[in-house]
CSV table of C-alpha atoms (C1' of nucleotides) in Angstrom, one decimal:
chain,number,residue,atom,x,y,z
A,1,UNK,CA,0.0,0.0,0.0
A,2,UNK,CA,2.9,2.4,0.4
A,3,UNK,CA,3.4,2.7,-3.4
A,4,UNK,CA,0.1,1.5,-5.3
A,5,UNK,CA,-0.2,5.3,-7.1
A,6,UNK,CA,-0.7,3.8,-10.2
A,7,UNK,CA,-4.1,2.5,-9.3
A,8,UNK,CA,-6.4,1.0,-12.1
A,9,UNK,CA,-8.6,3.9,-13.3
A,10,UNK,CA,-8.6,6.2,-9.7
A,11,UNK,CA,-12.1,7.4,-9.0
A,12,UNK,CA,-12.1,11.2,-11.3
A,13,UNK,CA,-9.0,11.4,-11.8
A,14,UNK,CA,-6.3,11.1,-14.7
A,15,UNK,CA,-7.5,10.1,-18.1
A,16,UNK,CA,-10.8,8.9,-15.9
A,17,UNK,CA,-11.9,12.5,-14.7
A,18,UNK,CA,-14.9,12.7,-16.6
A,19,UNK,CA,-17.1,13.7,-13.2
A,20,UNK,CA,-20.1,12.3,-11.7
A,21,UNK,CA,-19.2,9.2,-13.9
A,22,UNK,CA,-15.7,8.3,-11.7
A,23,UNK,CA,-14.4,5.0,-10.8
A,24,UNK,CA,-17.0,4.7,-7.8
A,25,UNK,CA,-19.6,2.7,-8.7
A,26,UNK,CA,-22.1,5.3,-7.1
A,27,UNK,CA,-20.7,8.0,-8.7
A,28,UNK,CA,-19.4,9.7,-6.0
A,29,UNK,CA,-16.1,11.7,-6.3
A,30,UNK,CA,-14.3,14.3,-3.9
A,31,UNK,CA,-12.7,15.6,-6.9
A,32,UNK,CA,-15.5,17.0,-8.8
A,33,UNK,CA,-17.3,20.2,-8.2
A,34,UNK,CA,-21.0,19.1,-7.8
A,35,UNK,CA,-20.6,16.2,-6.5
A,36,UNK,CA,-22.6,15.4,-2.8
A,37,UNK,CA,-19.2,13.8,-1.2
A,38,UNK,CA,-17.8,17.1,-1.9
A,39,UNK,CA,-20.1,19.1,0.1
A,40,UNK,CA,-19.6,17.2,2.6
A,41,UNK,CA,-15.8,16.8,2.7
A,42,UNK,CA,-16.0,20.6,2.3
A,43,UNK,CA,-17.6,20.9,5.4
A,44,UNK,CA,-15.5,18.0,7.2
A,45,UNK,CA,-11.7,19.0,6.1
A,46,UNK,CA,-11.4,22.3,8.2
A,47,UNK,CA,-9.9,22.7,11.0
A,48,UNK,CA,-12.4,23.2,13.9
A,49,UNK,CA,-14.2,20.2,12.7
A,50,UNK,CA,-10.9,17.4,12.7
A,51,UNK,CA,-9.7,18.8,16.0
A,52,UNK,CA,-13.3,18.3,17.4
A,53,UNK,CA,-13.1,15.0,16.0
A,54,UNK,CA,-9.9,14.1,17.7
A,55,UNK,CA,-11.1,15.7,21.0
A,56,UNK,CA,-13.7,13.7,21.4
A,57,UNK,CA,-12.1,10.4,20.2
A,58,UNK,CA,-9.1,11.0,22.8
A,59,UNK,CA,-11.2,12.0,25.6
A,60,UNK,CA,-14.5,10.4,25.2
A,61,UNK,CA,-17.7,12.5,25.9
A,62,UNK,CA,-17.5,16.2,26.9
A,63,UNK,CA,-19.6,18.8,27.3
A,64,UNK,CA,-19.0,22.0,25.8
A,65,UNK,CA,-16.7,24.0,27.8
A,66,UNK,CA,-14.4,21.0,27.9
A,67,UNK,CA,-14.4,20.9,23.8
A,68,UNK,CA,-14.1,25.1,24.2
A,69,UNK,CA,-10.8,24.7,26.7
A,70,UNK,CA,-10.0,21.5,25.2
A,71,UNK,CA,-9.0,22.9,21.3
A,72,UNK,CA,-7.4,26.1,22.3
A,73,UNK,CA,-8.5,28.9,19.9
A,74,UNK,CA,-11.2,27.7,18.8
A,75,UNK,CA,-14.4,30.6,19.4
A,76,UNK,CA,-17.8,29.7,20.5
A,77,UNK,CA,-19.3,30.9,17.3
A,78,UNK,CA,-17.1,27.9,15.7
A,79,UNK,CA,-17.4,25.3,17.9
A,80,UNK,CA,-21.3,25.5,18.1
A,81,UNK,CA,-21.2,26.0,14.3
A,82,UNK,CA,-18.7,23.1,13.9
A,83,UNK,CA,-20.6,20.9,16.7
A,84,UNK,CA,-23.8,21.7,14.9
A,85,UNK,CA,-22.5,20.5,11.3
A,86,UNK,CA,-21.1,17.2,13.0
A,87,UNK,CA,-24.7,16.5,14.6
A,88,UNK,CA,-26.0,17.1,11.5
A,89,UNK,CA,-24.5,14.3,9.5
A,90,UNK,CA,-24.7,11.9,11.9
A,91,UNK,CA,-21.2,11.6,13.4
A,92,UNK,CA,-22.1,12.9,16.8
A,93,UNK,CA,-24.5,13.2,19.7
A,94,UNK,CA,-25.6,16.3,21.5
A,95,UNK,CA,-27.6,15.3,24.2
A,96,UNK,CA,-29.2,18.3,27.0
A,97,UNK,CA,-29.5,17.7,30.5
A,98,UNK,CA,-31.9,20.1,31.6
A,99,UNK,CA,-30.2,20.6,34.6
A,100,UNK,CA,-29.1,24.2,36.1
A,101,UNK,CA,-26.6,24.9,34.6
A,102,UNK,CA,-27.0,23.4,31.7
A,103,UNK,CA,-25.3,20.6,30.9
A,104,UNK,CA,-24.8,19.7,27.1
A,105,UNK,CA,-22.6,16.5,26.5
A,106,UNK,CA,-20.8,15.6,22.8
A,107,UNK,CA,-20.5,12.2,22.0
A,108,UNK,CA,-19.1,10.6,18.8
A,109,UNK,CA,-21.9,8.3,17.0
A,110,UNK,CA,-20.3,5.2,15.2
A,111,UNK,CA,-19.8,6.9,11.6
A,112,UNK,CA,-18.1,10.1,13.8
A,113,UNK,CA,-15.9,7.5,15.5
A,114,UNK,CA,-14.8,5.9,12.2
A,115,UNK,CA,-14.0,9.0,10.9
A,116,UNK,CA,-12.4,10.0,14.2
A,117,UNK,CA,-9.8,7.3,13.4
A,118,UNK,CA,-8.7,8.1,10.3
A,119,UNK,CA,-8.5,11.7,11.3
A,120,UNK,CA,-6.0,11.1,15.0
A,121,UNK,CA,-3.4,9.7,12.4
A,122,UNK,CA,-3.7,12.8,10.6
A,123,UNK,CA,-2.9,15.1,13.9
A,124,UNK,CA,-0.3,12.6,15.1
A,125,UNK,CA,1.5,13.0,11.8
A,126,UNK,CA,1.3,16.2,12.0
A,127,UNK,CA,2.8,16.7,15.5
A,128,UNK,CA,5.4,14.3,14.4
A,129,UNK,CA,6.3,16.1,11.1
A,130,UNK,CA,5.9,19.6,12.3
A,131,UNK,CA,10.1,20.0,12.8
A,132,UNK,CA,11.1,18.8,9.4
A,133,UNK,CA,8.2,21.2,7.9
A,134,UNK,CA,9.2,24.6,10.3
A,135,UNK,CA,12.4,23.6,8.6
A,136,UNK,CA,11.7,23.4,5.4
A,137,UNK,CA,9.2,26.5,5.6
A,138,UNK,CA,12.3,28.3,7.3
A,139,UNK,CA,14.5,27.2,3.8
A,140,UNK,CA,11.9,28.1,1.3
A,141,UNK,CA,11.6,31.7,3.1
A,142,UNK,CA,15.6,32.5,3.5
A,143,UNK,CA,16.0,31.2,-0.4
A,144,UNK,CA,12.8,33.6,-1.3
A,145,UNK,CA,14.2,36.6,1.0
A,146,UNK,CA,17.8,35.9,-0.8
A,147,UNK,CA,15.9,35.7,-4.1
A,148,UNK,CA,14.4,39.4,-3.5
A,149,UNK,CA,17.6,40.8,-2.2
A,150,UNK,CA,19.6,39.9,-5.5
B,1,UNK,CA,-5.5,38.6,24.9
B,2,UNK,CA,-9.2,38.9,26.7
B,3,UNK,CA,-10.3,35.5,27.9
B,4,UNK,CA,-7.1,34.3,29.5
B,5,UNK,CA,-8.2,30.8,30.0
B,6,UNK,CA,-6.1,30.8,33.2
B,7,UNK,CA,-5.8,26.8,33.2
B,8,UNK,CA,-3.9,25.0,35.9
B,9,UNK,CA,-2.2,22.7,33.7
B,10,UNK,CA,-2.8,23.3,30.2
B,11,UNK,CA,-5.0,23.2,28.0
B,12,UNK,CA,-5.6,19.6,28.0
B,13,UNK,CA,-8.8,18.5,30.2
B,14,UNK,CA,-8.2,15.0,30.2
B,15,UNK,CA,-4.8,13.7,31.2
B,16,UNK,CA,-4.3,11.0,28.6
B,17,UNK,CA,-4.3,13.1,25.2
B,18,UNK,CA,-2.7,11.3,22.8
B,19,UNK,CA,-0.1,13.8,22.5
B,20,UNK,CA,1.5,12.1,25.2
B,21,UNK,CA,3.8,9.4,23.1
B,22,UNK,CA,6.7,10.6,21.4
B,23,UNK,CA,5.3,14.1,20.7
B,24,UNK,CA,4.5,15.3,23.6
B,25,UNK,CA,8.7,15.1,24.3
B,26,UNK,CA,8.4,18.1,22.1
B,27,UNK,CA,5.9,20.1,23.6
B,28,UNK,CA,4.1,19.9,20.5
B,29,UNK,CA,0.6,19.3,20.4
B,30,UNK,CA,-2.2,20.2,17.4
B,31,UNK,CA,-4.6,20.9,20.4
B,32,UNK,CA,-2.5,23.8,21.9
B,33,UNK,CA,-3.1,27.6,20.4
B,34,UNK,CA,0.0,28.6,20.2
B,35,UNK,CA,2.0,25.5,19.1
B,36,UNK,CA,4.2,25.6,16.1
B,37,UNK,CA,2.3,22.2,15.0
B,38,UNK,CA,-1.2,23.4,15.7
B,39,UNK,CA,-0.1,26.8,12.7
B,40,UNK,CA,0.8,23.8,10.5
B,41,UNK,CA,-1.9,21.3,11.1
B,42,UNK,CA,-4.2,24.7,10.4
B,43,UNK,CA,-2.6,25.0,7.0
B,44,UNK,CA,-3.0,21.6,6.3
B,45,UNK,CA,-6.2,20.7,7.3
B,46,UNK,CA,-8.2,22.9,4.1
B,47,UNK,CA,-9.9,21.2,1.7
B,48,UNK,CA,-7.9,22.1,-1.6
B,49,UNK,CA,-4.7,21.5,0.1
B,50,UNK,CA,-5.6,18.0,1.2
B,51,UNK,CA,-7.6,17.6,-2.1
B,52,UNK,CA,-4.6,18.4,-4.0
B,53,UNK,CA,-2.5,15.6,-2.0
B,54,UNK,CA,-4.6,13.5,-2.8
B,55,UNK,CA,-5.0,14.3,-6.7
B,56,UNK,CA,-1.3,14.4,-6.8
B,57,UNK,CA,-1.1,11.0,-4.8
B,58,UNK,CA,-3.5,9.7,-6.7
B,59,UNK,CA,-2.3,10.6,-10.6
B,60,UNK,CA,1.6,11.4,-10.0
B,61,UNK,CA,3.2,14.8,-11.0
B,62,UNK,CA,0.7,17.3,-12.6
B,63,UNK,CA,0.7,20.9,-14.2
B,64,UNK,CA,-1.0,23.8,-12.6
B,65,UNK,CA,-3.7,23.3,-15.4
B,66,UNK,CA,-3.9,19.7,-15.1
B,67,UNK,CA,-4.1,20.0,-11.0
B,68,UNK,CA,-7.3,23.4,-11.6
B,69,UNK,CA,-9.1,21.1,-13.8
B,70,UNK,CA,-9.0,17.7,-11.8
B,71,UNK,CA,-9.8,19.6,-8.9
B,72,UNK,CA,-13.4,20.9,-9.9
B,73,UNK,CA,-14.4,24.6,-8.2
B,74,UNK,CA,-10.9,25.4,-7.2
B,75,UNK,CA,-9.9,28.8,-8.4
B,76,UNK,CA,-6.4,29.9,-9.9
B,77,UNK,CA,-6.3,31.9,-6.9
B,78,UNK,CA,-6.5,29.0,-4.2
B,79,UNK,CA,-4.4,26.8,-6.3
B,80,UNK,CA,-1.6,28.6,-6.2
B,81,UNK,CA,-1.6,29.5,-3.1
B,82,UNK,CA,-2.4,26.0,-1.7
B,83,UNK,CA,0.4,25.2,-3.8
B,84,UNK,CA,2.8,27.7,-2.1
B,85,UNK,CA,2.0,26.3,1.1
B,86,UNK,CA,2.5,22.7,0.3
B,87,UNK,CA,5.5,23.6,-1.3
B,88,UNK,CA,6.9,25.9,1.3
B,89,UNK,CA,6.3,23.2,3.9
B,90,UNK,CA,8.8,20.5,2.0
B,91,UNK,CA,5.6,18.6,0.4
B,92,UNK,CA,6.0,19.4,-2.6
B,93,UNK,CA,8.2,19.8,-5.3
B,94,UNK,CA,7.4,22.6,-8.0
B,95,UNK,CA,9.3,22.3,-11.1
B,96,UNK,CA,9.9,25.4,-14.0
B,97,UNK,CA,10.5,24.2,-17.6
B,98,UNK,CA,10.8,27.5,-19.2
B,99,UNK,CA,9.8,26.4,-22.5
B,100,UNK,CA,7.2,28.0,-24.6
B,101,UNK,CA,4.4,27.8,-23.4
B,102,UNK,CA,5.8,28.1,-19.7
B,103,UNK,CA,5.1,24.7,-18.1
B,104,UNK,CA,5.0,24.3,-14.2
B,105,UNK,CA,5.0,20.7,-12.8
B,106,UNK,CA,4.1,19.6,-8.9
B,107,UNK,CA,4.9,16.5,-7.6
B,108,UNK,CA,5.0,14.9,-4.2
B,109,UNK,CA,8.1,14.8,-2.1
B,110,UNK,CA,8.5,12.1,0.5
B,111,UNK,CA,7.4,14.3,3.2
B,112,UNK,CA,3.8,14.8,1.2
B,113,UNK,CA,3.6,11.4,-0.2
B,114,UNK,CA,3.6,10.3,3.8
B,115,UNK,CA,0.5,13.2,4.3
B,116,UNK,CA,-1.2,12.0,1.3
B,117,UNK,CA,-1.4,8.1,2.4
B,118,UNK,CA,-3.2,9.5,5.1
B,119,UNK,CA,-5.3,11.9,3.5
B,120,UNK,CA,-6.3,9.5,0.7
B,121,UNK,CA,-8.8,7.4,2.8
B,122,UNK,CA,-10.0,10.2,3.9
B,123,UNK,CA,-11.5,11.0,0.8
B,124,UNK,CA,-12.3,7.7,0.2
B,125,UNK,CA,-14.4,7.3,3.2
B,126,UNK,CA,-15.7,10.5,2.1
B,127,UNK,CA,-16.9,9.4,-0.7
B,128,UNK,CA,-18.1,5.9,1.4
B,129,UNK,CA,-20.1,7.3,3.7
B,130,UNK,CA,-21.6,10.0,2.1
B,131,UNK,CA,-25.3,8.7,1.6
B,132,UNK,CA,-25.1,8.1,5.0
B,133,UNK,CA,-24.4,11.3,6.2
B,134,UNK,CA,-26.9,13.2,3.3
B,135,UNK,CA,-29.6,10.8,5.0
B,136,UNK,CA,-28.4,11.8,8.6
B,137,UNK,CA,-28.3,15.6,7.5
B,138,UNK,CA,-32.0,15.2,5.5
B,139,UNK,CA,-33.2,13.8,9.3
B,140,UNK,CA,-31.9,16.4,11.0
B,141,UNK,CA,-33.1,19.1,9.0
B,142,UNK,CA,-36.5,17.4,8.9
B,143,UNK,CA,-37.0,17.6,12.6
B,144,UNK,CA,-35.5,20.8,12.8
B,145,UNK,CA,-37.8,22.0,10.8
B,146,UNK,CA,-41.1,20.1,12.3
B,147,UNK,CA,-39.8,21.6,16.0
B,148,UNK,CA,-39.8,25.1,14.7
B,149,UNK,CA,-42.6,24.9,12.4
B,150,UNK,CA,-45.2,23.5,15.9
C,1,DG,C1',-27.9,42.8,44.8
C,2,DT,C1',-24.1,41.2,42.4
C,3,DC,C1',-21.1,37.8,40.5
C,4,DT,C1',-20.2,33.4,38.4
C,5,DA,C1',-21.1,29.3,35.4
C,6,DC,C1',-23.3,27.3,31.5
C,7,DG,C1',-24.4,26.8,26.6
C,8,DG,C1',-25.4,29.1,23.5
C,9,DT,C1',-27.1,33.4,20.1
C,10,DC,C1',-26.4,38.0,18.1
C,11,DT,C1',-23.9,41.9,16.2
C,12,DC,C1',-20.1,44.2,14.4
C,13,DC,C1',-15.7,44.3,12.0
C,14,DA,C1',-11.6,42.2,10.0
C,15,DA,C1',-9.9,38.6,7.2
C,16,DT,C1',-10.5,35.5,3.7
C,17,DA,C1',-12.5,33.1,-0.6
C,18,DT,C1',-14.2,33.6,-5.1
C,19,DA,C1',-15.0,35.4,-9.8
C,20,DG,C1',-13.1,37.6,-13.3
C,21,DA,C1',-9.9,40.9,-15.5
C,22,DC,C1',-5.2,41.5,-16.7
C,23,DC,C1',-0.2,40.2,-17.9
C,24,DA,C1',4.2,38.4,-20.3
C,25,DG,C1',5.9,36.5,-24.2
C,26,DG,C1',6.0,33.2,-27.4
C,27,DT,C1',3.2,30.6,-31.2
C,28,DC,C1',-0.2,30.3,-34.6
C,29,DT,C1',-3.4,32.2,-37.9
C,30,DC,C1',-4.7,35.4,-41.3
D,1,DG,C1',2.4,42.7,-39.3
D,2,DA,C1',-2.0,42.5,-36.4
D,3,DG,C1',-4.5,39.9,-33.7
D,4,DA,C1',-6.0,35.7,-31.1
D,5,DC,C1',-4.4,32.1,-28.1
D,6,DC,C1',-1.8,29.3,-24.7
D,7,DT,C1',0.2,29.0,-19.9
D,8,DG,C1',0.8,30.1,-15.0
D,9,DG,C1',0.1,33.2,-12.5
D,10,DT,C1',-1.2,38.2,-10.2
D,11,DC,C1',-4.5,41.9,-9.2
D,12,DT,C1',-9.0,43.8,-8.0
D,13,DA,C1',-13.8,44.0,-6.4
D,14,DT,C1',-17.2,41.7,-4.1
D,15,DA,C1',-19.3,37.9,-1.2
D,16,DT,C1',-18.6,35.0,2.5
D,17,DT,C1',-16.6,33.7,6.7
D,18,DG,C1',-14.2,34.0,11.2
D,19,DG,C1',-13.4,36.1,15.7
D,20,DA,C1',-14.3,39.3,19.8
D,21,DG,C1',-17.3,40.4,22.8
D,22,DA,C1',-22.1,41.6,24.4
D,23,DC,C1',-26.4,39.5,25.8
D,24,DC,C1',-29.8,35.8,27.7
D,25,DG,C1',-32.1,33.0,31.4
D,26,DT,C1',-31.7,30.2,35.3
D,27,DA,C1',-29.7,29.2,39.7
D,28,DG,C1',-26.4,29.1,43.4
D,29,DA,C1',-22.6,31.5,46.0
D,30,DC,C1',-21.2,35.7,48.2
DNA sequence: GTCTACGGTCTCCAATATAGACCAGGTCTC
DNA sequence: GAGACCTGGTCTATATTGGAGACCGTAGAC
């Protein structure tokens, strides 16, 4: 699997990008424009949304506030909006305890969990990586700065 | 700034984040505001930057053209500088034949053929899953609606 | 009475995305 | 020779989005 790019007709892409007609039997494909996966990866591949993901898939349930100190950064405005857009396509649970204060608990539903995992590689790479790509941003900068100076 | 969370430990409410192995030696962690691997994981974690991994992944070293039209809706504008990023960060490699007419190639390096073995069943899943999140999103807007129109 | 906690919503303003025009500069057509 | 066209961008104007912070309603602590 580490070296299988040249995959038999890939779904849109190369001479097979005609879209909506893709290798995918349904006709689904990330790659074209109107396609319904694309909406929804749209929605899915930002940032608020993954980290909520990994959040919750590390830590188990939480209730709001955790999620809010949990992903440092992250604005109540996104977090409701990104919580709301989660709930909405099935990957997680919001369920209300009408308590005082309200308590409001985040849970991952099974698709949200699946996701979850292939998203927590995704951070731990990223952790893992970020030295070798500060360094190479560091490179690319000096040899642009360099490049305007001369 | 405003809201200083003013958290005893960190920002991490449960102890065992997965940060913990390996990374956490570093201090990095995507969960953290203000760490270097959180700006990166931000820059990463777009949709046209992890669509173009995965187009390049998926068909091998493409032009500029060739990457705008396999990745439907993205514009010129977003391209390029999705482009810039991945490059600056040591993913990719961008290539100048100065022939007539100019001719720009982008392939993966190492670094973003790693990323893109990741990112790749990510779109897959996408693309998996996606009726069931439509029918997920069609429920939820359907008793959305019901609650606000008794 | 005032303050805090909670889980939001609302408003305002800055930042960002998108669409589309424009550019260099070489080829091709007429 | 004039003009259209190709590529890989950049620039501009407008639409969308993101973030900061105010507000809400209930209840308990001070």
């Amino acid at each position: 699997m580490t070296t299988e790019e040249a995959a038999p007709a890939r779904a849109g892409q190369c001479e097979d990008r005609p879209t909506g007609g893709g290798a995918a039997e349904q006709g689904y494909d990330v790659f074209a424009q109107v396609c319904p996966s694309r909406a929804v990866f749209a929605e899915l591949a930002d940032k608020w949304s993954l980290l909520i993901l990994m959040s919750l898939a590390a830590c188990g349930p939480q209730r709001f506030s955790e999620l809010q100190r949990g992903i440092g950064g992250v604005s109540r405005k996104m977090l409701t909006q990104s919580l709301r857009n989660l709930e909405r396509s099935g990957l997680l649970l919001r369920t209300v305890y009408p308590e005082t204060p309200p308590r409001v608990v985040y849970d991952l539903l099974p698709l949200g969990r699946e996701l979850a995992e292939l998203v927590t590689p995704l951070g731990r790479w990223t952790e893992h990586r970020a030295d070798r790509m500060l360094a190479a941003r560091g490179e690319f900068d000096a040899a642009h700065a360099a490049h305007a100076g001369e």
